[in-house]
PDB file of C-alpha atoms in Angstrom:
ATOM      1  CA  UNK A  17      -9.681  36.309  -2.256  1.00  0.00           C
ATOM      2  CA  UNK A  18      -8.604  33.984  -5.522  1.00  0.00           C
ATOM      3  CA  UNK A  19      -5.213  32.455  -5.069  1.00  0.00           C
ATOM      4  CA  UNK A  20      -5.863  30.127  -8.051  1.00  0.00           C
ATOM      5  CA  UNK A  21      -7.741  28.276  -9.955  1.00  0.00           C
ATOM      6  CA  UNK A  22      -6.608  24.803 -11.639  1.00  0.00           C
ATOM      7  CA  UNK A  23      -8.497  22.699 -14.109  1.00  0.00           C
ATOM      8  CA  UNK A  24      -7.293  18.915 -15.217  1.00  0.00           C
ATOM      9  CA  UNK A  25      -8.730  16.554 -17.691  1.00  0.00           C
ATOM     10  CA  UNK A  26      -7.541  12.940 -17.623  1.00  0.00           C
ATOM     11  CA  UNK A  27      -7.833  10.042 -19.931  1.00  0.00           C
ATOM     12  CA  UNK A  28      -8.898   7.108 -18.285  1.00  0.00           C
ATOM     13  CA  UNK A  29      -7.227   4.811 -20.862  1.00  0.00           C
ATOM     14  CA  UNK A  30      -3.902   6.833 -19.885  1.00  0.00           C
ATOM     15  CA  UNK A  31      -4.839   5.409 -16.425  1.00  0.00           C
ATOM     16  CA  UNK A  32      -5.763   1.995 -17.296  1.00  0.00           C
ATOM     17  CA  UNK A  33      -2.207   1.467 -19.550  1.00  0.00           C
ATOM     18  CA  UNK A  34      -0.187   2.937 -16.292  1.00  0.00           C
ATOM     19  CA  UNK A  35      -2.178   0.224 -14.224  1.00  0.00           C
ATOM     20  CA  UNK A  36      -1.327  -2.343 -16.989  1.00  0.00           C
ATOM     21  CA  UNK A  37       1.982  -1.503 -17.335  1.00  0.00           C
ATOM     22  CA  UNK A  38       2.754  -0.636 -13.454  1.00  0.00           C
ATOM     23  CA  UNK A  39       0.499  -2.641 -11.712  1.00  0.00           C
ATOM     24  CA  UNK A  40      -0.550  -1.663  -7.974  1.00  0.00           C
ATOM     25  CA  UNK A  41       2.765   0.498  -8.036  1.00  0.00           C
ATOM     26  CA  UNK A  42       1.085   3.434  -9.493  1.00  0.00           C
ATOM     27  CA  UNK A  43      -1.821   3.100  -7.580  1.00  0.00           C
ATOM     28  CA  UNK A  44       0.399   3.132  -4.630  1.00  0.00           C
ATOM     29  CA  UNK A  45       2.389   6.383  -5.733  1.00  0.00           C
ATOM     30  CA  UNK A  46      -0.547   8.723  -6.408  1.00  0.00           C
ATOM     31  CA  UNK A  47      -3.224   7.704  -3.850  1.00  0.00           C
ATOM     32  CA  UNK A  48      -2.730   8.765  -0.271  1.00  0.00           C
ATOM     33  CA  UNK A  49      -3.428   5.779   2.375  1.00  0.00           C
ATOM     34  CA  UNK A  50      -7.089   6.347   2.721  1.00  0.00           C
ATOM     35  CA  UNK A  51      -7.776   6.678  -1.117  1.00  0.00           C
ATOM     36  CA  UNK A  52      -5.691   3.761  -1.209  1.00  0.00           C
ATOM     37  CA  UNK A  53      -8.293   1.720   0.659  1.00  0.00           C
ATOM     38  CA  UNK A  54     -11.088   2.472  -1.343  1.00  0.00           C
ATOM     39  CA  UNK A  55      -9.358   1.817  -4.709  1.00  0.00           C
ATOM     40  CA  UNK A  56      -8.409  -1.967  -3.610  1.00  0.00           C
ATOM     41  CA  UNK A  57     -12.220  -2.198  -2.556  1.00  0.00           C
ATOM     42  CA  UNK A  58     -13.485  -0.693  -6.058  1.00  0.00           C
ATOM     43  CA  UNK A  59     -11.321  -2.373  -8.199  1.00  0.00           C
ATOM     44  CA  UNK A  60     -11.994  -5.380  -6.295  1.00  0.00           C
ATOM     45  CA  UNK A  61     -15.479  -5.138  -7.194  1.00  0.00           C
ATOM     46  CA  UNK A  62     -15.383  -3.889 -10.796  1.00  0.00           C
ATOM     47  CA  UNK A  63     -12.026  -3.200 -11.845  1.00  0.00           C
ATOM     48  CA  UNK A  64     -12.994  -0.484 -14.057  1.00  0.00           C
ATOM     49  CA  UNK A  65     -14.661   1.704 -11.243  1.00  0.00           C
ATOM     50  CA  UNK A  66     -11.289   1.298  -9.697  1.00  0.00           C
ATOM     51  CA  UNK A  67      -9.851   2.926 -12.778  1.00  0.00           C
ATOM     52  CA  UNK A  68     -12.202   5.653 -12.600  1.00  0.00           C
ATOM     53  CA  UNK A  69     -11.588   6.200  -9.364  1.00  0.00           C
ATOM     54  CA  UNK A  70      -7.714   6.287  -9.569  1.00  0.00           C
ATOM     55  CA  UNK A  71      -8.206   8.826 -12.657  1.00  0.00           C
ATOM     56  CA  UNK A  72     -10.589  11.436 -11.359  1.00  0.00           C
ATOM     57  CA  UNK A  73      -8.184  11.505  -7.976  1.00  0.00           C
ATOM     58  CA  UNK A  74      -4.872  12.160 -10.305  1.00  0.00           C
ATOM     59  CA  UNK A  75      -6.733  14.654 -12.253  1.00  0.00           C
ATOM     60  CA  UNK A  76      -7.677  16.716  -8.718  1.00  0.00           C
ATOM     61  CA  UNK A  77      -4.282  16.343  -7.274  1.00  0.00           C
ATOM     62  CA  UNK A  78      -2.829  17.860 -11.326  1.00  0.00           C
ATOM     63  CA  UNK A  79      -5.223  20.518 -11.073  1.00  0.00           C
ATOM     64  CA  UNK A  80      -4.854  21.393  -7.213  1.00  0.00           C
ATOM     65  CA  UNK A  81      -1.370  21.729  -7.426  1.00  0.00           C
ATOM     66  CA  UNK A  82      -1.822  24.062 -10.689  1.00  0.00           C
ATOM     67  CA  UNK A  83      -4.377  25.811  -8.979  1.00  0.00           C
ATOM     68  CA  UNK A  84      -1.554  26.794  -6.080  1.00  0.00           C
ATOM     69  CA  UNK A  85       1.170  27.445  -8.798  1.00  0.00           C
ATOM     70  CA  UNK A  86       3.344  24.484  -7.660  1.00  0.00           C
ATOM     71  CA  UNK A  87       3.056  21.636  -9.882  1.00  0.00           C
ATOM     72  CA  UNK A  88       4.793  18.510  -9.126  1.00  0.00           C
ATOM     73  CA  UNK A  89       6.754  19.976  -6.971  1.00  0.00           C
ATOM     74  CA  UNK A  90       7.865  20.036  -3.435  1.00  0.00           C
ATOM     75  CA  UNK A  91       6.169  20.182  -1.045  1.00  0.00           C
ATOM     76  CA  UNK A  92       3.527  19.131  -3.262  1.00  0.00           C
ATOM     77  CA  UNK A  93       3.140  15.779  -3.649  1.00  0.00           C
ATOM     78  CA  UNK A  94       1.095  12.802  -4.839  1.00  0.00           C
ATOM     79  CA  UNK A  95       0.609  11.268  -1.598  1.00  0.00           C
ATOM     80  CA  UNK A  96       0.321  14.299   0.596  1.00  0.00           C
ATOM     81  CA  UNK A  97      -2.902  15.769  -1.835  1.00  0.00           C
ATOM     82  CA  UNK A  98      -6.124  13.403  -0.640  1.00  0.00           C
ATOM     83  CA  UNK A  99      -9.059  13.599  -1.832  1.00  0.00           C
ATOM     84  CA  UNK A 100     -11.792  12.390   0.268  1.00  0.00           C
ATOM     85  CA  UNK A 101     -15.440  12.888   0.591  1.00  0.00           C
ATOM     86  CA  UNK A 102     -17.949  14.576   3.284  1.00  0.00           C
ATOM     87  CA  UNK A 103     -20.712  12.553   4.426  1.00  0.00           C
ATOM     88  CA  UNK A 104     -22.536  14.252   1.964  1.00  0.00           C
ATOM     89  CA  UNK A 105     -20.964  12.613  -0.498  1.00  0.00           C
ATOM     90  CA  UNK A 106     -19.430  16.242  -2.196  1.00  0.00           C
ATOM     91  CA  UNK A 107     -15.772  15.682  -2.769  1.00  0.00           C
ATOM     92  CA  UNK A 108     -13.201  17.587  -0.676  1.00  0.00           C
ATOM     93  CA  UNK A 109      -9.123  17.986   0.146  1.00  0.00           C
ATOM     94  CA  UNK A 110      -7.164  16.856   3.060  1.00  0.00           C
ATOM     95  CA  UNK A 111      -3.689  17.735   2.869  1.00  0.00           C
ATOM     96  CA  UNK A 112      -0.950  16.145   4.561  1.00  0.00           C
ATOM     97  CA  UNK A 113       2.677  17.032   6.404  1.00  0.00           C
ATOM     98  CA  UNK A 114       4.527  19.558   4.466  1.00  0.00           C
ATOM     99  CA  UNK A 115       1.863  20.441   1.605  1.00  0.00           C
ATOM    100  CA  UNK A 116      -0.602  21.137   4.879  1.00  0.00           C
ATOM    101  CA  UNK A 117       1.707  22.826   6.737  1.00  0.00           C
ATOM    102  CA  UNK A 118       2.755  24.928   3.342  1.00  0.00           C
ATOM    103  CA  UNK A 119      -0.989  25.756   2.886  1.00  0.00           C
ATOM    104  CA  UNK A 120      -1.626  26.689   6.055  1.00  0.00           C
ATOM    105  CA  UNK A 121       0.976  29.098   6.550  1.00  0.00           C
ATOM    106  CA  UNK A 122      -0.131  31.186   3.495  1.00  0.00           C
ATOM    107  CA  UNK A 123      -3.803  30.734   4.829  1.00  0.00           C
ATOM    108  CA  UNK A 124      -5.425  28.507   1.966  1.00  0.00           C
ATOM    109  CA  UNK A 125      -8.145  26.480   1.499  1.00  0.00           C
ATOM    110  CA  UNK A 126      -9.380  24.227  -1.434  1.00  0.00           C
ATOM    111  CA  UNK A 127     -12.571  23.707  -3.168  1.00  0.00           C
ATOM    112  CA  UNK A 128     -12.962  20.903  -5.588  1.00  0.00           C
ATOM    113  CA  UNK A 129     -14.933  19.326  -8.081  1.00  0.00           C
ATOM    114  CA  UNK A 130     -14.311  16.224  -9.744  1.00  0.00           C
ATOM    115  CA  UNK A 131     -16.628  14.052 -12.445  1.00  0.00           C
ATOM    116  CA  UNK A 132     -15.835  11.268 -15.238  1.00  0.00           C
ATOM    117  CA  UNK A 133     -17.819   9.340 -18.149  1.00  0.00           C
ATOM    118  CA  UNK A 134     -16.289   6.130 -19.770  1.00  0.00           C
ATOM    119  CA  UNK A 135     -13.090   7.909 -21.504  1.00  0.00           C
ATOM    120  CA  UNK A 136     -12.285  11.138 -19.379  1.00  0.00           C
ATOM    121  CA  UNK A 137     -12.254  12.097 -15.695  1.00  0.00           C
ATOM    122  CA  UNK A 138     -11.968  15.964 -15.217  1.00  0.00           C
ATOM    123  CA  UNK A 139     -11.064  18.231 -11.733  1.00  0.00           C
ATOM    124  CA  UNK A 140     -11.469  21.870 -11.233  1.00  0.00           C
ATOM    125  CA  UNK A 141     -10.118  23.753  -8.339  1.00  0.00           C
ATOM    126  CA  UNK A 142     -10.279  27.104  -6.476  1.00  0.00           C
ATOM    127  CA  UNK A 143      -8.152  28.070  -3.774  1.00  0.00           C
ATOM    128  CA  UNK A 144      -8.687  31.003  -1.458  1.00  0.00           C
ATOM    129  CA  UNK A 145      -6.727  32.757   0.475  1.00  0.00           C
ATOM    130  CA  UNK A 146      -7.625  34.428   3.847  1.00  0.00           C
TER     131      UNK A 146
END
């Protein structure tokens, strides 16, 4: 069964000013440790796939934790929504301490999709519940 279904749409130039302005400390608030990783190796290599990056992962994490009727709101947070990918490449969430326990206990599980072009990056997620 549907619990929800969240949709985000992200400009990257919103992204790139927050990097601008913040430096890695945004970066550091909205990525989980493993995303973390591959956004200092991106943007090492061409800054503005690191941008990219950075926005298509906020815009899953807004529209995951719309998608569960939450928002920015405990226990969801930033850091505790990661999205990762399966060796196939196809984009998926791990969920961490109290947003996995929270989850769990009501028997959910996410499906995501994320893509971006030059200006936008845009998420859409279902969540079912057993």
């Amino acid at each position: 069964m549907i619990f929800g279904v969240g949709t985000d749409i992200c400009e990257v130039g919103r992204i790139r000013a927050s990097l601008a302005r913040h430096g890695d400390r945004f970066a550091e608030r909205v990525l989980a440790e493993g995303e973390l990783a591959t956004w200092r190796q991106r943007s090492a290599r061409w800054p503005e796939r690191g941008v990219r990056y950075l926005a298509t992962r906020f815009s899953a994490k807004e529209a995951f934790s719309k998608a569960i009727g939450l928002g920015m709101r405990m226990p969801m947070t930033w850091r505790d929504c990661e999205v990762a990918s399966l060796p196939s490449g196809q984009p998926t969430l791990v969920l961490h301490r109290g947003l996995k326990d929270w989850c769990e206990a009501r028997g959910l599980t996410a499906h995501v999709s994320v893509t971006d072009e030059t200006d936008y990056a845009a998420s859409f997620v279902v969540v079912e519940q057993a």
